[in-house]
Every structure is written in C-alpha cells, then in structure tokens.
Coordinates of C-alpha atoms and ligand atoms in Angstrom, one line a residue:
M1 CA -28.8 -145.8 100.6
P2 CA -26.2 -143.5 98.9
E3 CA -24.1 -141.7 101.5
K4 CA -25.1 -138.1 102.4
Y5 CA -22.4 -135.4 102.6
D6 CA -22.5 -132.5 105.0
V7 CA -20.9 -130.4 102.2
V8 CA -20.4 -131.0 98.5
I9 CA -18.1 -128.5 96.8
I10 CA -17.9 -127.9 93.1
G11 CA -14.5 -126.8 92.0
S12 CA -11.0 -127.3 93.6
G13 CA -9.4 -123.9 93.0
P14 CA -8.3 -121.9 96.0
A15 CA -12.0 -121.2 96.9
G16 CA -13.0 -124.9 96.7
Y17 CA -10.0 -126.8 98.0
V18 CA -9.4 -124.6 101.0
A19 CA -13.1 -124.8 101.9
A20 CA -12.9 -128.6 101.6
I21 CA -9.9 -128.9 103.9
K22 CA -11.3 -126.5 106.4
A23 CA -14.7 -128.3 106.3
A24 CA -13.0 -131.6 107.0
Q25 CA -11.0 -130.0 109.8
L26 CA -14.3 -128.8 111.4
G27 CA -15.5 -132.4 111.4
L28 CA -17.8 -132.2 108.3
K29 CA -18.1 -135.0 105.8
V30 CA -17.1 -133.4 102.6
A31 CA -16.7 -134.2 98.9
C32 CA -15.0 -131.9 96.3
V33 CA -16.0 -132.3 92.6
E34 CA -13.5 -131.3 90.0
Q35 CA -13.7 -131.5 86.2
W36 CA -10.0 -130.7 85.4
L37 CA -8.1 -133.6 84.0
D38 CA -4.3 -133.8 83.3
D39 CA -2.8 -135.2 80.1
S40 CA -3.4 -138.8 81.4
D41 CA -7.1 -138.1 82.3
N42 CA -6.3 -138.0 86.0
M43 CA -8.2 -135.5 88.2
Q44 CA -6.2 -132.3 88.5
L45 CA -6.8 -130.3 91.7
G46 CA -5.9 -126.6 92.3
G47 CA -8.0 -124.7 89.7
T48 CA -6.8 -121.7 87.8
C49 CA -4.5 -120.5 90.6
L50 CA -2.3 -123.5 90.8
N51 CA -2.5 -124.8 87.3
V52 CA -2.5 -121.7 85.0
G53 CA -2.7 -118.7 87.2
C54 CA -0.9 -117.3 90.4
I55 CA 1.7 -120.0 90.7
P56 CA 3.0 -120.6 87.2
S57 CA 2.9 -116.9 86.5
K58 CA 5.0 -116.2 89.6
A59 CA 7.4 -119.0 88.7
L60 CA 8.0 -117.3 85.3
L61 CA 8.1 -113.8 86.9
D62 CA 10.9 -115.0 89.3
S63 CA 12.9 -116.8 86.6
S64 CA 12.7 -113.9 84.2
H65 CA 13.5 -111.4 87.0
K66 CA 16.7 -113.3 87.9
F67 CA 17.7 -113.4 84.3
A68 CA 17.2 -109.7 83.7
D69 CA 19.0 -108.9 87.0
V70 CA 22.0 -110.9 86.0
R71 CA 22.0 -109.4 82.5
D72 CA 21.3 -105.8 83.4
N73 CA 21.9 -105.0 87.1
L74 CA 25.1 -106.7 88.3
A75 CA 27.7 -104.3 86.9
V76 CA 26.8 -101.7 89.6
H77 CA 27.8 -104.2 92.2
G78 CA 31.1 -104.7 90.5
I79 CA 30.1 -108.1 89.2
T80 CA 30.8 -108.9 85.5
V81 CA 28.9 -111.7 83.7
K82 CA 30.2 -112.4 80.2
K83 CA 26.9 -113.3 78.7
A84 CA 23.7 -114.3 80.4
D85 CA 21.7 -117.0 78.6
I86 CA 18.2 -118.3 79.2
D87 CA 17.1 -121.9 78.5
I88 CA 13.3 -121.4 78.0
P89 CA 12.5 -125.2 78.1
A90 CA 14.3 -125.5 81.4
M91 CA 12.5 -122.4 82.7
L92 CA 9.1 -123.9 81.7
A93 CA 10.1 -127.3 83.2
R94 CA 10.8 -125.6 86.5
K95 CA 7.4 -123.9 86.4
D96 CA 5.7 -127.2 85.6
Q97 CA 7.5 -129.0 88.4
I98 CA 6.3 -126.4 90.9
V99 CA 2.7 -126.7 89.7
S100 CA 2.8 -130.5 90.0
Q101 CA 4.4 -130.3 93.4
L102 CA 1.6 -128.0 94.7
T103 CA -1.3 -129.8 92.9
G104 CA 0.0 -133.1 94.2
G105 CA 0.2 -131.5 97.6
I106 CA -3.5 -130.8 97.6
T107 CA -4.2 -134.4 96.7
G108 CA -2.2 -135.4 99.7
L109 CA -4.0 -132.9 102.0
F110 CA -7.3 -134.2 100.8
K111 CA -6.3 -137.7 101.7
H112 CA -4.8 -136.6 105.1
N113 CA -8.0 -134.7 106.0
G114 CA -10.5 -137.2 104.7
V115 CA -11.9 -135.1 101.8
T116 CA -13.5 -137.2 99.1
P117 CA -12.3 -136.0 95.6
I118 CA -14.8 -136.8 92.9
S119 CA -13.8 -136.4 89.2
G120 CA -16.4 -135.0 86.9
V121 CA -18.5 -132.1 85.9
G122 CA -20.9 -131.0 88.7
K123 CA -24.3 -129.4 88.4
V124 CA -26.5 -128.3 91.3
L125 CA -30.0 -129.7 91.3
V126 CA -33.0 -128.5 93.4
G127 CA -32.8 -129.5 97.0
A128 CA -29.0 -129.3 97.4
K129 CA -28.2 -132.3 95.3
V130 CA -25.2 -132.4 92.9
E131 CA -25.2 -134.3 89.7
V132 CA -21.7 -135.4 88.6
T133 CA -20.9 -136.6 85.1
D134 CA -17.5 -138.1 84.6
N135 CA -15.4 -138.1 81.4
K136 CA -16.8 -141.5 80.4
G137 CA -20.4 -140.2 80.6
N138 CA -21.2 -141.9 83.9
V139 CA -23.7 -139.9 86.0
Q140 CA -24.1 -140.0 89.8
V141 CA -26.2 -137.7 92.1
L142 CA -24.7 -136.7 95.4
D143 CA -26.9 -135.9 98.3
A144 CA -25.7 -133.0 100.4
S145 CA -26.9 -131.0 103.4
N146 CA -25.0 -128.0 101.9
V147 CA -23.5 -127.2 98.5
I148 CA -20.7 -124.7 97.8
I149 CA -20.2 -123.6 94.2
A150 CA -16.5 -122.6 93.6
A151 CA -16.4 -123.0 89.8
G152 CA -14.2 -120.0 89.2
S153 CA -13.6 -118.0 86.1
V154 CA -12.3 -118.1 82.5
P155 CA -10.6 -115.6 80.3
V156 CA -12.8 -113.1 78.4
S157 CA -12.5 -113.3 74.6
I158 CA -13.1 -110.5 72.2
A159 CA -14.4 -110.8 68.6
P160 CA -11.6 -108.9 66.9
A161 CA -8.9 -111.2 68.4
P162 CA -10.2 -114.8 68.5
I163 CA -7.8 -117.2 70.3
D164 CA -6.2 -119.8 68.0
D165 CA -3.7 -121.0 70.7
E166 CA -0.9 -120.6 68.3
H167 CA -0.5 -117.0 67.3
I168 CA -3.3 -115.4 69.3
I169 CA -3.2 -116.7 72.9
D170 CA -4.7 -116.1 76.3
S171 CA -3.0 -116.1 79.7
T172 CA -2.6 -119.9 79.6
G173 CA -0.9 -119.8 76.3
A174 CA 1.4 -117.0 77.5
L175 CA 2.7 -119.3 80.2
M176 CA 3.7 -121.9 77.7
L177 CA 5.6 -120.0 74.9
T178 CA 8.6 -122.2 74.0
E179 CA 10.6 -119.3 72.6
V180 CA 10.9 -115.6 73.2
P181 CA 8.8 -113.7 70.6
V182 CA 10.7 -111.0 68.9
R183 CA 7.6 -108.7 68.9
L184 CA 4.9 -109.5 71.4
G185 CA 1.5 -107.7 71.4
V186 CA -0.7 -107.7 74.5
I187 CA -4.3 -106.6 74.4
G188 CA -5.2 -105.2 77.8
A189 CA -2.7 -103.4 80.2
G190 CA -4.3 -104.8 83.3
V191 CA -2.9 -107.3 85.9
I192 CA -2.2 -110.2 83.5
G193 CA -1.0 -108.0 80.7
L194 CA 1.5 -106.3 83.0
E195 CA 2.7 -109.5 84.7
L196 CA 3.0 -111.7 81.6
G197 CA 4.1 -108.8 79.4
S198 CA 6.9 -108.2 81.9
V199 CA 8.0 -111.8 81.8
W200 CA 8.6 -111.8 78.1
R201 CA 10.0 -108.2 78.0
R202 CA 12.6 -109.3 80.5
L203 CA 13.5 -112.2 78.3
G204 CA 14.0 -110.0 75.4
S205 CA 10.7 -109.4 73.6
E206 CA 9.7 -106.0 72.3
V207 CA 6.4 -105.6 74.1
V208 CA 3.6 -103.4 72.9
M209 CA 0.5 -103.2 75.1
L210 CA -2.8 -102.0 73.6
E211 CA -5.2 -100.7 76.3
A212 CA -8.7 -99.6 75.4
L213 CA -9.0 -97.1 78.3
D214 CA -7.5 -93.7 78.3
E215 CA -6.4 -94.1 81.9
F216 CA -3.6 -96.5 83.1
L217 CA -4.6 -98.9 85.9
P218 CA -7.8 -97.0 86.8
M219 CA -8.5 -99.2 89.8
M220 CA -5.3 -98.1 91.5
D221 CA -4.5 -94.8 93.3
V222 CA -3.7 -92.3 90.6
Q223 CA -0.4 -91.3 92.1
I224 CA 0.7 -94.9 92.2
A225 CA -0.5 -95.6 88.7
K226 CA 1.5 -92.6 87.4
E227 CA 4.6 -93.7 89.2
A228 CA 4.2 -97.3 88.0
G229 CA 3.6 -96.1 84.4
K230 CA 6.9 -94.1 84.5
I231 CA 8.8 -97.2 85.8
F232 CA 7.3 -99.5 83.2
K233 CA 8.2 -97.0 80.4
K234 CA 11.9 -97.1 81.7
Q235 CA 11.7 -100.9 81.5
G236 CA 10.7 -100.7 77.8
L237 CA 7.0 -101.7 78.1
D238 CA 5.4 -99.7 75.3
I239 CA 1.9 -99.1 76.8
R240 CA -0.5 -97.4 74.4
L241 CA -3.7 -96.1 76.0
G242 CA -7.0 -95.4 74.3
A243 CA -6.2 -98.2 71.8
R244 CA -9.2 -100.1 70.5
V245 CA -8.4 -103.3 68.6
I246 CA -10.7 -103.6 65.7
G247 CA -9.3 -106.6 63.9
T248 CA -6.5 -109.2 63.7
E249 CA -5.2 -111.3 60.8
V250 CA -2.7 -114.1 60.9
K251 CA -0.3 -113.7 57.9
K252 CA 2.8 -115.7 57.2
G253 CA 3.1 -116.8 60.9
K254 CA 2.7 -113.3 62.3
V255 CA -0.4 -111.5 63.7
E256 CA -1.4 -108.2 62.1
V257 CA -3.4 -106.1 64.6
T258 CA -5.4 -103.1 63.5
Y259 CA -6.4 -100.7 66.2
T260 CA -7.8 -97.2 66.5
S261 CA -6.7 -94.5 68.9
A262 CA -6.9 -90.7 69.0
G263 CA -4.3 -90.6 66.3
G264 CA -6.4 -92.6 63.8
E265 CA -6.1 -96.2 62.6
H266 CA -2.8 -98.1 63.1
T267 CA -1.5 -101.5 62.1
E268 CA 1.2 -103.5 64.0
L269 CA 2.8 -106.9 63.3
F270 CA 3.5 -109.2 66.1
D271 CA 5.0 -112.8 66.5
K272 CA 2.5 -113.5 69.2
L273 CA -0.5 -111.7 70.6
I274 CA -1.7 -112.2 74.2
V275 CA -5.4 -111.3 74.8
A276 CA -5.7 -110.3 78.5
V277 CA -8.9 -108.3 78.7
G278 CA -10.4 -109.7 81.9
R279 CA -12.0 -112.8 83.2
R280 CA -15.6 -113.8 83.5
P281 CA -17.5 -116.2 85.8
R282 CA -17.8 -119.8 84.6
S283 CA -21.5 -120.0 85.4
E284 CA -22.9 -121.8 82.3
D285 CA -24.7 -125.0 82.8
L286 CA -23.8 -125.1 86.5
F287 CA -27.3 -125.4 88.0
S288 CA -30.7 -126.6 87.0
S289 CA -33.3 -123.9 86.2
D290 CA -35.4 -125.0 89.2
S291 CA -32.5 -124.9 91.7
G292 CA -33.4 -121.4 92.9
I293 CA -29.9 -120.1 92.2
T294 CA -29.8 -116.8 90.2
L295 CA -27.2 -114.8 88.3
D296 CA -26.6 -111.1 88.4
E297 CA -26.5 -109.0 85.3
R298 CA -22.8 -109.8 84.6
G299 CA -23.2 -113.6 85.0
F300 CA -21.9 -113.9 88.5
I301 CA -23.9 -116.1 90.9
Y302 CA -25.9 -113.8 93.1
V303 CA -24.9 -114.0 96.8
N304 CA -25.3 -111.9 99.9
D305 CA -22.4 -110.8 102.2
N306 CA -22.2 -114.3 103.6
C307 CA -22.0 -115.9 100.2
E308 CA -25.5 -117.4 100.4
T309 CA -27.2 -117.9 97.1
E310 CA -31.0 -117.5 96.8
A311 CA -31.3 -121.3 97.1
P312 CA -31.4 -122.7 100.6
H313 CA -28.1 -124.3 101.8
V314 CA -26.4 -123.4 98.5
Y315 CA -23.4 -121.1 98.7
A316 CA -21.0 -119.6 96.1
V317 CA -17.5 -118.3 96.7
G318 CA -14.5 -117.1 94.8
D319 CA -14.3 -115.8 91.2
I320 CA -17.8 -116.9 90.5
V321 CA -19.3 -114.3 92.7
R322 CA -19.0 -110.5 92.9
G323 CA -15.8 -108.8 94.1
L324 CA -12.1 -109.0 93.4
M325 CA -11.0 -112.0 91.4
L326 CA -8.2 -112.9 93.7
A327 CA -7.1 -116.3 95.1
H328 CA -6.9 -115.1 98.8
K329 CA -10.4 -113.5 98.5
A330 CA -11.7 -116.8 97.1
S331 CA -10.1 -118.9 99.8
E332 CA -11.2 -116.7 102.7
E333 CA -14.8 -116.8 101.4
G334 CA -14.6 -120.6 101.3
V335 CA -13.3 -120.6 104.9
M336 CA -16.1 -118.2 106.1
V337 CA -18.8 -120.3 104.5
V338 CA -17.7 -123.6 106.0
E339 CA -17.3 -122.0 109.4
R340 CA -20.8 -120.7 109.2
I341 CA -22.1 -124.2 108.1
A342 CA -20.3 -125.5 111.2
G343 CA -22.2 -123.1 113.3
K344 CA -19.5 -120.4 113.9
Q345 CA -20.2 -116.6 113.5
A346 CA -17.6 -116.1 110.8
Q347 CA -17.6 -113.0 108.6
M348 CA -15.4 -111.7 105.8
N349 CA -13.8 -108.2 106.1
Y350 CA -13.9 -107.1 102.4
D351 CA -12.4 -103.7 103.4
C352 CA -9.0 -105.4 104.2
V353 CA -8.4 -107.5 101.1
P354 CA -5.0 -106.6 99.6
S355 CA -4.3 -106.7 95.9
V356 CA -1.0 -107.0 94.2
I357 CA 0.5 -106.8 90.7
Y358 CA 3.7 -108.8 90.6
T359 CA 5.7 -106.7 88.3
H360 CA 9.1 -105.4 89.4
P361 CA 8.7 -103.4 91.3
E362 CA 5.5 -104.7 92.7
I363 CA 2.3 -102.7 93.0
A364 CA 0.2 -103.4 96.1
A365 CA -2.8 -101.8 97.7
V366 CA -5.3 -102.2 100.5
G367 CA -8.3 -100.0 101.4
Q368 CA -9.5 -97.0 99.6
T369 CA -7.6 -94.7 97.2
E370 CA -7.3 -90.9 97.6
Q371 CA -9.7 -90.5 94.7
E372 CA -12.3 -92.9 96.1
L373 CA -12.2 -91.1 99.5
K374 CA -12.5 -87.7 97.9
A375 CA -15.5 -88.9 95.8
D376 CA -17.1 -90.1 99.1
G377 CA -16.4 -86.7 100.7
I378 CA -14.1 -88.2 103.3
E379 CA -11.4 -85.8 104.5
C380 CA -8.1 -87.6 104.7
K381 CA -4.4 -87.1 105.6
I382 CA -1.7 -88.5 103.3
G383 CA 1.9 -89.5 103.9
V384 CA 4.2 -90.4 101.1
F385 CA 7.7 -91.8 101.4
P386 CA 9.9 -92.6 98.4
F387 CA 12.1 -95.7 98.3
A388 CA 14.8 -93.4 97.0
A389 CA 15.2 -92.3 100.6
S390 CA 15.3 -95.9 102.0
G391 CA 18.8 -97.0 103.0
R392 CA 17.8 -100.7 102.5
A393 CA 16.3 -100.0 99.0
L394 CA 19.4 -98.1 98.0
A395 CA 21.7 -100.8 99.3
A396 CA 19.8 -103.3 97.2
N397 CA 20.0 -101.0 94.1
D398 CA 16.2 -101.3 94.0
S399 CA 14.8 -97.9 95.0
D400 CA 12.1 -97.0 92.4
G401 CA 8.7 -96.3 93.9
I402 CA 6.8 -94.9 96.8
V403 CA 4.6 -95.8 99.8
K404 CA 1.4 -93.8 100.2
M405 CA -0.4 -94.0 103.5
I406 CA -3.9 -92.5 103.8
A407 CA -5.6 -91.9 107.2
D408 CA -8.9 -90.3 108.2
A409 CA -8.3 -86.6 108.8
E410 CA -10.4 -86.6 112.0
T411 CA -9.8 -90.0 113.6
D412 CA -6.3 -90.9 112.1
R413 CA -7.6 -94.4 111.4
I414 CA -5.7 -95.9 108.4
L415 CA -8.1 -96.0 105.4
G416 CA -5.7 -97.2 102.7
C417 CA -2.1 -97.9 101.8
H418 CA -0.8 -98.0 98.2
I419 CA 2.7 -99.0 97.3
V420 CA 4.8 -99.3 94.2
G421 CA 8.2 -100.5 95.1
P422 CA 10.4 -103.5 96.1
S423 CA 8.5 -106.2 98.0
A424 CA 5.4 -104.1 97.9
A425 CA 3.3 -107.3 98.3
D426 CA 4.9 -108.1 101.7
L427 CA 5.0 -104.5 102.8
V428 CA 1.3 -103.9 102.3
Q429 CA 0.5 -106.9 104.3
Q430 CA 1.9 -105.1 107.4
V431 CA -0.7 -102.4 106.8
V432 CA -3.5 -105.0 106.2
I433 CA -2.8 -106.4 109.7
A434 CA -2.8 -102.9 111.1
M435 CA -6.1 -102.1 109.4
E436 CA -7.6 -105.3 110.5
F437 CA -6.9 -104.2 114.1
G438 CA -8.4 -100.7 113.4
S439 CA -5.0 -99.1 113.7
S440 CA -4.3 -95.4 113.4
A441 CA -1.4 -94.0 111.4
E442 CA 0.1 -92.9 114.8
D443 CA -0.1 -96.6 116.0
L444 CA 2.2 -97.5 113.1
A445 CA 4.3 -94.4 113.6
L446 CA 4.9 -95.5 117.2
T447 CA 5.8 -99.0 116.2
V448 CA 9.5 -100.0 116.2
F449 CA 10.7 -101.1 112.7
G450 CA 14.0 -103.0 112.2
H451 CA 16.8 -101.2 110.5
P452 CA 17.7 -101.3 107.7
T453 CA 14.6 -102.8 106.2
L454 CA 12.2 -102.0 103.4
S455 CA 9.5 -101.9 106.1
E456 CA 10.9 -98.6 107.3
A457 CA 9.4 -97.0 104.2
V458 CA 5.9 -98.0 105.6
H459 CA 6.9 -96.6 109.0
E460 CA 8.1 -93.3 107.4
A461 CA 4.9 -93.0 105.3
A462 CA 2.9 -93.4 108.5
L463 CA 5.0 -90.7 110.2
A464 CA 4.6 -88.5 107.1
V465 CA 0.8 -88.6 107.5
D466 CA 1.3 -86.1 110.3
G467 CA 4.4 -84.4 108.7
Q468 CA 6.8 -86.2 111.0
A469 CA 8.9 -88.4 108.6
I470 CA 12.6 -88.3 109.6
H471 CA 14.3 -89.2 106.3
I472 CA 12.6 -86.8 104.0
A473 CA 11.9 -83.1 104.2
N474 CA 8.2 -83.0 105.4
R475 CA 5.8 -80.8 103.5
K476 CA 3.6 -80.3 106.5
K477 CA 4.7 -78.8 109.8
R478 CA 3.1 -80.0 113.1
Ligands
FAD1 P1 -10.6 -121.3 90.0 O1 -9.2 -121.2 90.5 O2 -10.9 -120.8 88.6 O3 -11.1 -122.8 90.2 C1 -12.4 -123.2 89.8 C2 -12.3 -124.7 89.6 O4 -13.6 -125.2 89.4 C3 -11.5 -125.1 88.4 O5 -10.6 -126.1 88.8 C4 -12.6 -125.7 87.4 O6 -12.1 -126.8 86.6 C5 -13.6 -126.2 88.4 N1 -14.9 -126.3 87.8 C6 -15.6 -125.3 87.2 N2 -16.8 -125.7 86.8 C7 -17.0 -127.0 87.3 C8 -18.0 -127.9 87.3 N3 -19.2 -127.7 86.7 N4 -17.8 -129.1 87.8 C9 -16.6 -129.4 88.4 N5 -15.5 -128.6 88.5 C10 -15.8 -127.3 87.9 N6 -4.9 -114.2 92.0 C11 -4.1 -113.8 93.1 O7 -4.7 -113.6 94.2 N7 -2.8 -113.6 93.0 C12 -2.1 -113.8 91.8 O8 -0.9 -113.7 91.8 C13 -2.9 -114.2 90.7 N8 -2.3 -114.5 89.5 C14 -3.0 -114.9 88.5 C15 -2.4 -115.1 87.2 C16 -3.1 -115.5 86.1 C17 -2.4 -115.8 84.8 C18 -4.5 -115.8 86.3 C19 -5.3 -116.3 85.1 C20 -5.1 -115.6 87.5 C21 -4.4 -115.1 88.6 N9 -5.0 -114.8 89.8 C22 -4.3 -114.4 90.9 C23 -6.5 -115.0 90.0 C24 -6.7 -116.4 90.7 O9 -6.2 -117.4 89.9 C25 -8.2 -116.6 90.9 O10 -8.8 -115.4 91.6 C26 -8.5 -117.8 91.7 O11 -8.0 -119.0 91.0 C27 -10.0 -118.0 91.9 O12 -10.2 -119.1 92.6 P2 -11.6 -120.0 92.5 O13 -11.4 -121.2 93.3 O14 -12.7 -119.1 92.7 O15 -11.6 -120.4 90.9
NAD2 P1 -7.9 -106.8 84.2 O1 -9.3 -106.4 84.4 O2 -6.9 -106.6 85.3 O3 -7.3 -106.0 82.9 C1 -7.9 -106.1 81.7 C2 -7.5 -104.8 80.9 O4 -7.9 -105.0 79.6 C3 -8.2 -103.6 81.5 O5 -7.3 -102.6 81.7 C4 -9.2 -103.3 80.4 O6 -9.5 -101.9 80.3 C5 -8.5 -103.8 79.2 N1 -9.5 -104.1 78.1 C6 -10.7 -104.7 78.2 N2 -11.2 -104.9 76.9 C7 -10.3 -104.4 76.1 C8 -10.2 -104.4 74.6 N3 -11.2 -104.8 73.9 N4 -9.1 -103.8 74.1 C9 -8.0 -103.4 74.9 N5 -8.1 -103.4 76.2 C10 -9.2 -103.9 76.8 O7 -8.0 -108.3 83.8 P2 -6.8 -109.4 83.5 O8 -5.5 -108.7 83.5 O9 -7.3 -110.2 82.3 O10 -6.9 -110.3 84.8 C11 -8.2 -111.0 85.1 C12 -8.3 -111.1 86.5 O11 -7.4 -112.0 87.1 C13 -8.2 -109.8 87.3 O12 -9.5 -109.5 87.8 C14 -7.2 -110.1 88.4 O13 -7.8 -109.8 89.6 C15 -6.9 -111.6 88.3 N6 -5.4 -111.7 88.3 C16 -4.8 -111.3 89.5 C17 -3.5 -111.3 89.5 C18 -2.8 -110.8 90.8 O14 -3.4 -110.8 91.8 N7 -1.5 -110.5 90.8 C19 -2.7 -111.7 88.4 C20 -3.4 -112.0 87.3 C21 -4.8 -112.0 87.3

C-alpha cells in the first residue's frame, strides 16, 4: 500500500514551503513536490522568491546602494573616498551565497519538521491524487487527503522583445549581468523595472525605462507616485511614459528598440534590454481536465476567499491565484489553508497586506489610496508629513519623501498609509499592525514614539490627520 499524505503541496516557493512547514508543525503528514533543479540536478527549494526574486534582488539592491552611497553621499559627512570601485563578480557571488544559505535553510527546516521533499513535476489528478514525474521520466502517483497547488508565476513575454538571455533578458537575467551595461533599456516601469533599473543605475548604467501607460505607478496613491517620480528623475532614471515598444533587433551586440509615443516613432540603442512587463500564473499542464479545477479568464486558478478550488480538497495559494503577487501574501495564504485543513477557523485579511518597492527611498503602502476611496464615495481625512521635517532623516542625510495617512472622516479608522521615504517598508508595517487591530488615527497619534526615529514621521502624519502635527505648519485648524 503506498503511503497516504494528509497534504501534498506542489511548489516550494514562499506559498508552498511555508505551508509545508506549518502543516508539519500542526501534526499533518506532508510532502512537497518541486521541479526546480540546481546545476547538479539536485532539488532546489525556495521558488522564485529565494532563487530569482525577492532575495537576490534585495542583495543586489543593498550592494549597489552601499556603492552609490560611498561614491556620492559621503562628502556631506566630511568623509573623502579617493575612488569607489565595484567588483561585480564579488557582488554576484555574495548574492549567490545568500541564496544558497537560505535555500539550504529550507532543506534543513523540512528535515527538522519531517516534511518529505519530492523532486519532480507535479500534476493534480481527479480525487486529490498527485502524479509526479522526475527528471529521469520516472512517474509516481501520490495519494493525498488534501492537495495545495503553489506553482507560482513566470515572467510575461511580449512579441516585440523576445528574450534571448543574452541581449534581451528578463528579471532573472538582470540578476546575473557580469558587467555594468553602459546603456540599459528596461521595458516596464513597474516594481521589477524600478528595482533592477535602480541596481544598474547606481552601478553606473544610463537607464532608460519605456512604460506603455501614460501614468506612472498607477496602483500607487497619486501623490506618492508623483513624489517618487521626482526623486527617481533626480537619481537619473529616464522614465518615458506612454512608450509602446513595437520592435527590437540585435545588431552588432547591441539591441535596437523601436517604440512609439505621443511624439511619434523613436529608436534607441542599448547594451542590454530588460523586459519587466509583469508576471503570469504558471498554470499550464498542472491538473488533469477531469480534476474539477478551473482557471479564471486570466489563467489564475479559480479559488474562493479561503483558497479552495472548485475541486474538493484541492486548494491553491500564492502567485497562481488572484490578488497581489507578493511573497508574504503567498505564505500567509499557505498558512491559512493548512490551518483550515487542521480544523482551525483561519482567515486571511486581504485589506492589510502591505506592498513595497525596494528602491531608495522605498515606496510602501497598505490599505486604500485617496483615489480609490474617492471613487468609492468614502469621505476621508488625510495627514501628510514630509521627511524633510524629520530630525532623524535629516541627521541621516536621507530626507526625501513623505508619509501620507488616510483615515475615515467619520470614524477616524485608518484606511490607508502610503509612504515614499527612508525605511518605508519597515515604517508601513507599524501602520499594518495598527490597521490589523482596527486602530484610529488618534490611537496612533496618542502612541509614544521614540525620538529621534524615522517612525516619528508616521506619528506626525497620524497627528496631521486632525491638523495637529507638531513639526510642520498644519493646514487645518482644530
Ligand atoms: P513561486 O515562488 O514562483 O514558487 C513556485 C514554485 O513552484 C517554483 O519553485 C516552481 O518551480 C514550482 N513549480 C511550479 N510548477 C510546478 C509543478 N508542476 N511541479 C512541481 N513544482 C512546480 N515579492 C515580495 O513580496 N517582495 C519582494 O521584494 C519581491 N521581489 C521580487 C523580485 C523579483 C525579481 C521577482 C521576479 C519577484 C519578486 N517578488 C517579491 C514576488 C515573489 O517572488 C512572488 O510573489 C513569490 O515568489 C510567489 O510565491 P509562490 O510560492 O506563489 O510562487
Ligand atoms: P508590474 O506589473 O509591477 O509592472 C509592469 C509594468 O510594465 C507596468 O507598469 C505595465 O504598465 C508595464 N507594461 C506592460 N506591458 C508593457 C509593454 N508592452 N511595454 C511597456 N510597458 C509595459 O510587473 P513586474 O515589475 O514585472 O513585477 C511582476 C510582479 O512581481 C509584480 O506583480 C510584483 O508584485 C512582483 N514583484 C514584487 C516586488 C516587491 O514586492 N518589491 C518586486 C518585484 C516583483
């Protein structure tokens, strides 16, 4: 008799591996199927996030930020550096070491918690069974009481700029460039474009970003997007909006890009071209047609609020289902599902999921934007505090940006917080916690914040909601 698992998970990205560990902690018998192999054909855990996403991109963002800081920002402190140099292979090796440390860490956690890793490509069959085909073609069928699909996403490709992994690259290629391109083109001024464009800009590339939409960062609060746009312009990111790429041609080792914009047709020559136009669910060949699982019109696995698919005992979580493509959203969905399988009443609060763009300064947000609230006819009060008035930000010579706090006009409940500024990712988390507890702007305003900290900007923005900020001239009187 083949052994029966309580849970079989397909995919070991943040959705899958966290669900696997949590399931094991809850006493469930769990297997995690992963197709990713390293250069030696060993199973590689961690998915997009650890291997080619969040972690390696942040490693390069931190290295390049330190380099740019030493090169450009020390004189103001009275520090002179003769000439800052960057050793790209050493920078990449550091990134790779961090990736293997973390992916190896998951292997260790699986062992410690008793999760069974199974190498191969998984496919869900009818009746919560999972067929696994390994890289030698061996097939086994796993019997499970529950299946969780956590197969993630892949980059979107566009016909006018086919990836050749040499001159025209996707986000994975952009994490592996062995020298700094003199001219770097980026198609798409979204999250990946801005993060990886920033890395190579800091290291010396001339970066031109071609964005199809006329609006910059349309998912962000308009005031924050405008503020961020000004800061990026100062940093030398050349962001061209309303630019539609219609063709590319590799000529003598360079990429010629043709695009149209309001001004007509244009041609640009780049050493490398990054295509960063979004990601799509990896839902092909993942389940048999009689499994009962369905896709929505965009190819995401259809699930309800509890991540249940239309097939009994089959769940789907993370990038492969609707909602933000974020690692923490993915892992929290995984936790919710296994807790429900274990009989707990878990639910996911989608209203309190923060999102961050790790440029410098960072852009971070939680809740609704002013524009979304207006569109919904919800009256709100807004408090804005600039980092230029923060003692800590000035002391750090890092005072670009603002905190914008939005509260319900009637109840004062915090509805959103939007930040562009130093450590925005960590600052917004304070508001996420406040929102999770149903806090009002006044609750934050009455909270004691340490001095001098960047957090004081969050405090002041909460005070500003009712025109009571201390360190700026308030527009509103009580
Ligand atoms: P994935 O991480 O994509 O994992 C899916 C796994 O399933 C993969 O390992 C895949 O090999 C495996 N798989 C797929 N099909 C099968 C199959 N049939 N059988 C077996 N295995 C299968 N998010 C953030 O929150 N913060 C960030 O800073 C951030 N930075 C990013 C930077 C970059 C460059 C990129 C590309 C993404 C970034 N993201 C970030 C997004 C984040 O990586 C994803 O939201 C997250 O990885 C989704 O997790 P997941 O587990 O759903 O899918
Ligand atoms: P994105 O949706 O953030 O940005 C893609 C951009 O490309 C958009 O602005 C879009 O208008 C533009 N675009 C689309 N087609 C185009 C075309 N043909 N020509 C020019 N521009 C075009 O997607 P992304 O940056 O590829 O990132 C993918 C996903 O990965 C995102 O959903 C994001 O959530 C996730 N991610 C998150 C982080 C983070 O949390 N810090 C970092 C990287 C990636």
